[in-house]
């Protein structure tokens, strides 16, 4: 089946009528449905499926073994996300395997398609949860204590979904099997439009992280409380949003997309406001400097309003430079497709610290992602799957 055909089979799963787009969060109903869909599709492709200790799904062509050529991506989404971020990498991997098998290709190395858990961190707040747990770059106890908006812990959600939270943690055996990892992903930006190319390879990922600011003031009545008597945490929260925009210069990016007042009544001065900052820049130093600037502005604003503020780093990843030899090898064997950087994080970025990793990007004519307008044309999706198949054949041939 074509990538577009495969995407169509899941196009009704996790649609979000309120926000638009898709909301498919880790271990919630829609994502569990997609997990079952993937397991069934992988079976029809003649792949042997297993689920690892961190709930990542592995579909094997050949016995699981060392030096495996691994491809795949994720099926979860951000709230109100697009149809391609994650699923395009998964369906392209299935389509590539189907194409390789139907032409009689026999891999000389084990080959696997992997689906990583909770890449977006849309429910529990830490991105690339499954690949970070696999590689040991996230403490399982800390991860299992993460809660969603309704206070459900990752441990409870995973257990309810049939996984064993006690097993979560670094998976040396699964990691040792990976010879290289190639993730195909819809481009999140306009690079390939400007380069007029349907497919590209990734050169780097910006350093990026997430910080939670909690402003604490005094909850009170919106009508009965004179302005002079207020300690309203919404004021420093608003200053943080503006400070983030002011500080994001020279290619850096700082975003507040999530701000939660407590209790959140229209006629109530909030007692606390939680604000999440997503900050990204070219390297570690510039990202830290960006966050430092924003934090000091927020601290001054909190003091001016008689509020307290705490800052918690919830996730962080330094700049990723993808393996240059692998990047250039793939670009060359794809006929010289362009290499381009991205500001978006990926499981391939987590794995790149442990195994040779690369990414293929497929052109997105809107350049938009993490929103319903995210798009990839069927012809470009097919070009991506054909490119992935030739990359996998190239890498799975006997060395
Ligand atoms: O947030 C990111 O960059 C990715 O889409 N998880
Ligand atoms: Mn994403
Ligand atoms: Mn993604």
XYZ file of C-alpha atoms and ligand atoms in Angstrom:
407
model
C 0.000 0.000 0.000
C 1.232 3.547 -0.654
C 2.178 5.879 2.189
C -0.877 7.983 1.396
C -3.049 4.869 1.506
C -1.593 3.839 4.861
C -2.073 7.347 6.272
C -5.669 7.248 5.083
C -6.307 4.085 7.118
C -5.526 6.009 10.327
C -6.893 9.402 9.323
C -9.935 8.988 11.577
C -7.977 8.041 14.717
C -7.597 10.713 17.385
C -9.237 13.583 15.487
C -9.702 16.537 17.836
C -12.951 18.326 17.021
C -12.343 21.082 19.564
C -8.782 21.993 18.545
C -8.776 20.702 14.984
C -6.115 18.269 13.843
C -5.155 15.261 15.954
C -4.630 14.658 19.661
C -2.978 11.251 20.041
C -1.227 11.286 23.409
C 0.987 8.595 24.885
C -0.915 5.582 26.306
C -4.263 7.282 25.706
C -7.042 5.708 23.599
C -6.089 7.049 20.152
C -2.396 6.234 20.464
C -3.163 2.749 21.777
C -5.412 2.265 18.751
C -2.541 3.325 16.483
C -0.204 0.927 18.270
C -2.612 -1.943 17.489
C -2.898 -0.725 13.906
C 0.890 -0.700 13.505
C 1.254 -4.198 14.985
C -1.350 -5.508 12.556
C 0.199 -3.736 9.547
C 3.683 -4.935 10.465
C 2.333 -8.490 10.690
C 0.879 -8.198 7.197
C 4.300 -7.014 6.028
C 5.699 -10.303 7.353
C 7.545 -8.619 10.234
C 7.880 -10.155 13.704
C 6.688 -7.743 16.358
C 7.929 -7.341 19.909
C 7.408 -4.588 22.487
C 10.432 -3.579 24.553
C 10.600 -2.820 28.271
C 9.804 0.847 27.632
C 6.748 0.073 25.458
C 8.534 0.934 22.191
C 7.350 -1.401 19.415
C 9.910 -3.215 17.199
C 8.880 -4.973 13.978
C 11.716 -7.231 12.797
C 12.646 -8.516 9.337
C 14.997 -11.312 10.347
C 16.015 -12.284 13.851
C 16.657 -9.355 16.174
C 20.353 -9.073 16.223
C 23.408 -6.845 16.242
C 24.219 -4.392 13.482
C 20.534 -4.027 12.630
C 19.381 -1.360 10.215
C 16.554 0.338 12.103
C 14.032 2.865 10.818
C 10.790 4.275 12.231
C 9.413 7.231 14.148
C 6.430 7.880 16.473
C 2.623 7.785 16.356
C 1.760 10.189 19.151
C 1.039 13.865 18.443
C 0.973 17.269 20.068
C -2.492 18.518 21.041
C -4.248 19.480 17.788
C -1.301 18.282 15.722
C -0.973 17.507 12.041
C -1.400 14.175 10.252
C 2.228 13.687 9.216
C 4.507 14.458 12.203
C 5.476 10.941 13.259
C 3.071 8.794 11.244
C 4.728 9.681 7.927
C 7.968 8.108 9.185
C 6.125 4.988 10.320
C 4.043 4.456 7.166
C 7.058 5.214 4.939
C 9.021 2.526 6.775
C 6.215 -0.007 6.256
C 5.865 0.974 2.583
C 9.642 0.721 2.089
C 9.762 -2.759 3.649
C 6.809 -3.885 1.526
C 8.524 -2.585 -1.632
C 11.815 -4.278 -0.732
C 10.116 -7.596 0.017
C 7.961 -7.550 -3.110
C 11.040 -7.129 -5.322
C 12.692 -10.056 -3.558
C 15.373 -8.082 -1.705
C 17.021 -10.122 1.040
C 18.711 -8.018 3.737
C 22.130 -9.252 4.811
C 21.541 -7.656 8.224
C 18.571 -7.656 10.585
C 16.181 -4.834 9.742
C 13.559 -3.332 12.051
C 10.824 -0.718 12.036
C 10.444 0.913 15.461
C 7.661 3.044 16.931
C 8.866 5.094 19.888
C 6.596 6.007 22.801
C 5.459 9.586 23.591
C 7.915 11.425 21.325
C 6.031 14.714 21.656
C 5.807 14.692 25.425
C 2.276 15.944 24.811
C 0.849 14.157 27.834
C 3.672 13.779 30.344
C 5.771 16.783 29.372
C 9.097 15.141 28.452
C 9.736 14.700 24.709
C 11.263 11.517 23.235
C 10.219 9.585 26.351
C 10.583 6.124 24.764
C 13.957 6.740 23.139
C 15.322 8.560 26.207
C 14.299 5.653 28.465
C 15.752 3.120 25.980
C 19.114 4.910 25.916
C 19.202 5.568 29.654
C 19.126 9.349 29.143
C 16.024 9.660 31.327
C 15.800 8.329 34.869
C 12.914 5.820 34.918
C 11.822 6.731 38.444
C 11.573 10.405 37.507
C 9.752 9.489 34.294
C 7.238 7.219 36.009
C 6.344 10.032 38.406
C 5.495 12.456 35.594
C 1.819 13.378 35.602
C -0.608 14.487 32.903
C -3.090 17.381 33.207
C -5.457 15.279 35.299
C -2.740 14.021 37.665
C -2.423 10.531 36.169
C 1.179 9.344 36.463
C 3.094 7.765 33.595
C 3.355 4.643 35.772
C -0.427 4.398 36.110
C -1.072 5.177 32.453
C 1.482 2.608 31.287
C 0.133 -0.042 33.674
C -3.459 0.613 32.606
C -2.284 0.167 28.994
C -0.825 -3.231 29.916
C 2.865 -2.367 30.303
C 5.032 -3.026 33.356
C 6.294 0.294 34.751
C 8.834 -1.558 36.924
C 10.583 -2.671 33.725
C 11.068 0.868 32.390
C 14.696 1.894 32.099
C 17.849 1.642 29.972
C 17.546 -1.299 27.584
C 21.126 -2.277 26.829
C 20.132 -5.311 24.804
C 17.736 -3.407 22.520
C 20.261 -0.601 22.120
C 23.100 -3.023 21.318
C 21.120 -4.423 18.385
C 21.028 -1.084 16.534
C 23.733 -0.740 13.884
C 22.262 2.493 12.563
C 18.957 4.378 12.814
C 17.292 6.252 9.951
C 14.169 8.315 10.682
C 12.057 9.732 7.867
C 10.030 12.777 8.917
C 7.872 15.434 7.320
C 9.947 18.599 7.210
C 8.845 21.096 9.872
C 9.761 24.250 8.027
C 10.179 25.604 4.506
C 13.718 24.449 3.716
C 12.852 21.949 0.982
C 10.405 24.392 -0.605
C 13.170 26.970 -0.928
C 15.566 24.279 -2.151
C 12.901 22.980 -4.538
C 13.574 19.385 -3.479
C 11.060 16.683 -2.408
C 13.535 14.934 -0.095
C 16.490 16.063 2.002
C 18.781 14.741 4.738
C 19.198 16.287 8.183
C 22.429 17.970 9.188
C 21.634 19.060 12.756
C 19.012 19.706 15.450
C 19.031 22.885 17.539
C 19.709 22.619 21.255
C 16.355 22.801 22.984
C 14.581 22.338 26.280
C 11.467 22.976 28.329
C 11.269 24.939 31.600
C 8.254 25.269 33.889
C 7.835 28.594 35.714
C 5.410 28.645 38.661
C 4.347 32.140 39.793
C 2.665 32.268 43.200
C 0.605 35.267 44.357
C -2.608 35.581 46.306
C -5.884 34.226 45.047
C -8.683 36.721 45.545
C -11.901 38.240 44.254
C -11.716 40.046 40.887
C -14.224 42.665 42.016
C -13.644 43.112 45.718
C -9.828 43.416 45.629
C -8.416 46.901 44.954
C -5.503 46.897 42.495
C -3.095 48.155 45.192
C -3.884 45.107 47.326
C -3.184 42.528 44.656
C -0.397 40.008 44.182
C -1.553 38.709 40.826
C 0.732 36.005 39.318
C -0.787 36.587 35.906
C 1.238 39.817 35.671
C 4.735 38.240 35.822
C 3.415 35.375 33.700
C 2.520 37.884 30.997
C 5.916 39.562 31.358
C 7.568 36.164 30.798
C 5.728 35.725 27.509
C 6.901 39.150 26.296
C 10.443 38.626 27.627
C 10.681 35.341 25.725
C 9.870 37.065 22.454
C 12.306 39.941 23.173
C 15.147 37.557 24.071
C 14.724 35.299 21.021
C 17.172 36.988 18.653
C 19.795 35.735 16.191
C 17.947 32.610 15.159
C 17.041 31.588 18.720
C 13.434 30.584 19.417
C 11.487 30.979 22.656
C 7.834 30.037 22.920
C 5.096 29.965 25.532
C 2.310 27.765 24.217
C 0.979 26.585 27.537
C -0.054 28.787 30.494
C -2.282 27.415 33.267
C -3.750 29.723 35.939
C -5.032 28.118 39.120
C -7.952 28.068 39.814
C -8.717 29.632 36.417
C -11.980 31.445 37.158
C -13.054 34.462 35.106
C -13.879 36.457 38.237
C -10.936 35.119 40.248
C -7.425 36.508 40.709
C -5.232 33.447 40.244
C -3.260 32.123 43.199
C -0.666 30.468 40.964
C 0.116 30.475 37.260
C 2.221 27.753 35.598
C 3.978 28.789 32.407
C 5.977 26.435 30.173
C 8.852 27.891 28.167
C 10.159 26.063 25.084
C 13.572 27.552 24.267
C 15.892 26.603 21.400
C 19.098 28.001 19.968
C 22.150 27.060 17.938
C 24.158 25.601 20.814
C 24.200 24.906 24.529
C 25.726 28.249 25.519
C 23.268 30.338 23.494
C 20.298 28.318 24.756
C 21.396 28.650 28.377
C 21.975 32.367 27.840
C 18.511 32.747 26.297
C 16.842 31.014 29.233
C 18.915 33.032 31.700
C 17.740 36.318 30.144
C 14.098 35.224 30.265
C 14.413 33.897 33.818
C 15.858 37.145 35.152
C 13.100 39.176 33.495
C 10.506 36.838 35.028
C 12.154 37.082 38.459
C 12.114 40.903 38.400
C 8.493 40.916 37.223
C 7.502 38.517 40.017
C 9.180 40.676 42.668
C 7.472 43.810 41.301
C 4.098 42.123 41.869
C 4.977 40.632 45.243
C 4.877 37.121 43.790
C 7.232 34.164 44.230
C 8.585 32.238 41.257
C 10.170 28.794 40.885
C 11.787 27.479 37.698
C 12.090 23.764 36.873
C 14.009 22.400 33.897
C 11.733 19.618 32.595
C 13.790 18.477 29.614
C 16.902 19.487 27.739
C 18.904 18.247 24.767
C 22.129 19.764 23.423
C 22.669 20.423 19.737
C 22.698 17.253 17.611
C 25.115 17.028 14.695
C 24.114 13.974 12.672
C 26.915 11.582 11.687
C 28.521 13.492 8.772
C 29.788 10.365 7.003
C 26.341 8.731 7.123
C 24.646 12.001 6.161
C 26.889 12.457 3.121
C 26.659 8.779 2.178
C 22.846 8.980 2.129
C 22.825 12.291 0.288
C 25.173 10.892 -2.358
C 23.285 7.659 -2.844
C 20.062 9.644 -3.188
C 21.553 11.635 -6.033
C 22.875 14.576 -4.035
C 19.764 15.594 -2.077
C 20.364 18.677 0.087
C 21.319 18.546 3.786
C 19.442 20.930 6.039
C 19.196 21.751 9.757
C 16.053 21.585 11.829
C 14.731 23.297 14.917
C 12.539 20.281 15.725
C 13.584 17.505 18.076
C 13.360 13.834 17.118
C 14.036 10.353 18.461
C 16.851 10.196 15.907
C 18.408 13.092 17.815
C 18.359 11.081 21.039
C 19.754 7.948 19.400
C 22.479 9.969 17.592
C 24.435 10.085 20.882
C 24.550 6.276 20.951
C 24.473 4.917 17.369
C 25.053 6.320 13.846
C 21.764 8.093 13.082
C 20.380 10.041 10.150
C 17.112 11.601 9.058
C 15.349 11.982 5.747
C 12.982 14.946 5.386
C 9.983 15.067 3.057
C 8.891 18.431 1.668
C 6.039 20.169 3.473
C 4.420 22.733 1.138
C 2.952 24.743 4.016
C 6.105 24.571 6.123
C 3.687 24.400 9.088
C 3.878 21.679 11.766
C 2.276 21.011 15.157
C -0.932 22.321 13.583
C -3.607 20.954 11.212
C -2.080 22.842 8.252
C 0.939 20.482 8.279
C 1.061 18.773 4.885
C 3.011 16.628 2.429
C 1.868 15.975 -1.124
C 1.258 12.311 -2.106
C 3.989 12.451 -4.781
C 6.517 13.733 -2.235
C 5.419 11.109 0.302
C 6.041 8.430 -2.324
C 9.407 9.972 -3.188
C 10.263 9.788 0.514
C 9.306 6.117 0.778
C 11.290 5.260 -2.371
C 14.286 7.144 -0.972
C 13.950 5.351 2.361
C 13.751 1.952 0.626
C 16.933 2.604 -1.339
C 18.702 3.851 1.805
C 17.643 0.760 3.757
C 18.738 -1.562 0.931
C 22.050 0.274 0.704
C 22.656 -0.072 4.441
C 21.310 -3.634 4.789
C 23.490 -5.063 2.034
C 26.430 -7.105 3.260
C 29.235 -4.725 4.105
O 9.128 19.598 19.893
C 9.751 19.088 18.960
O 10.673 19.673 18.442
C 9.357 17.732 18.421
O 8.349 17.892 17.488
N 8.968 16.838 19.458
Mn 6.535 17.036 16.651
Mn 7.975 14.179 15.179
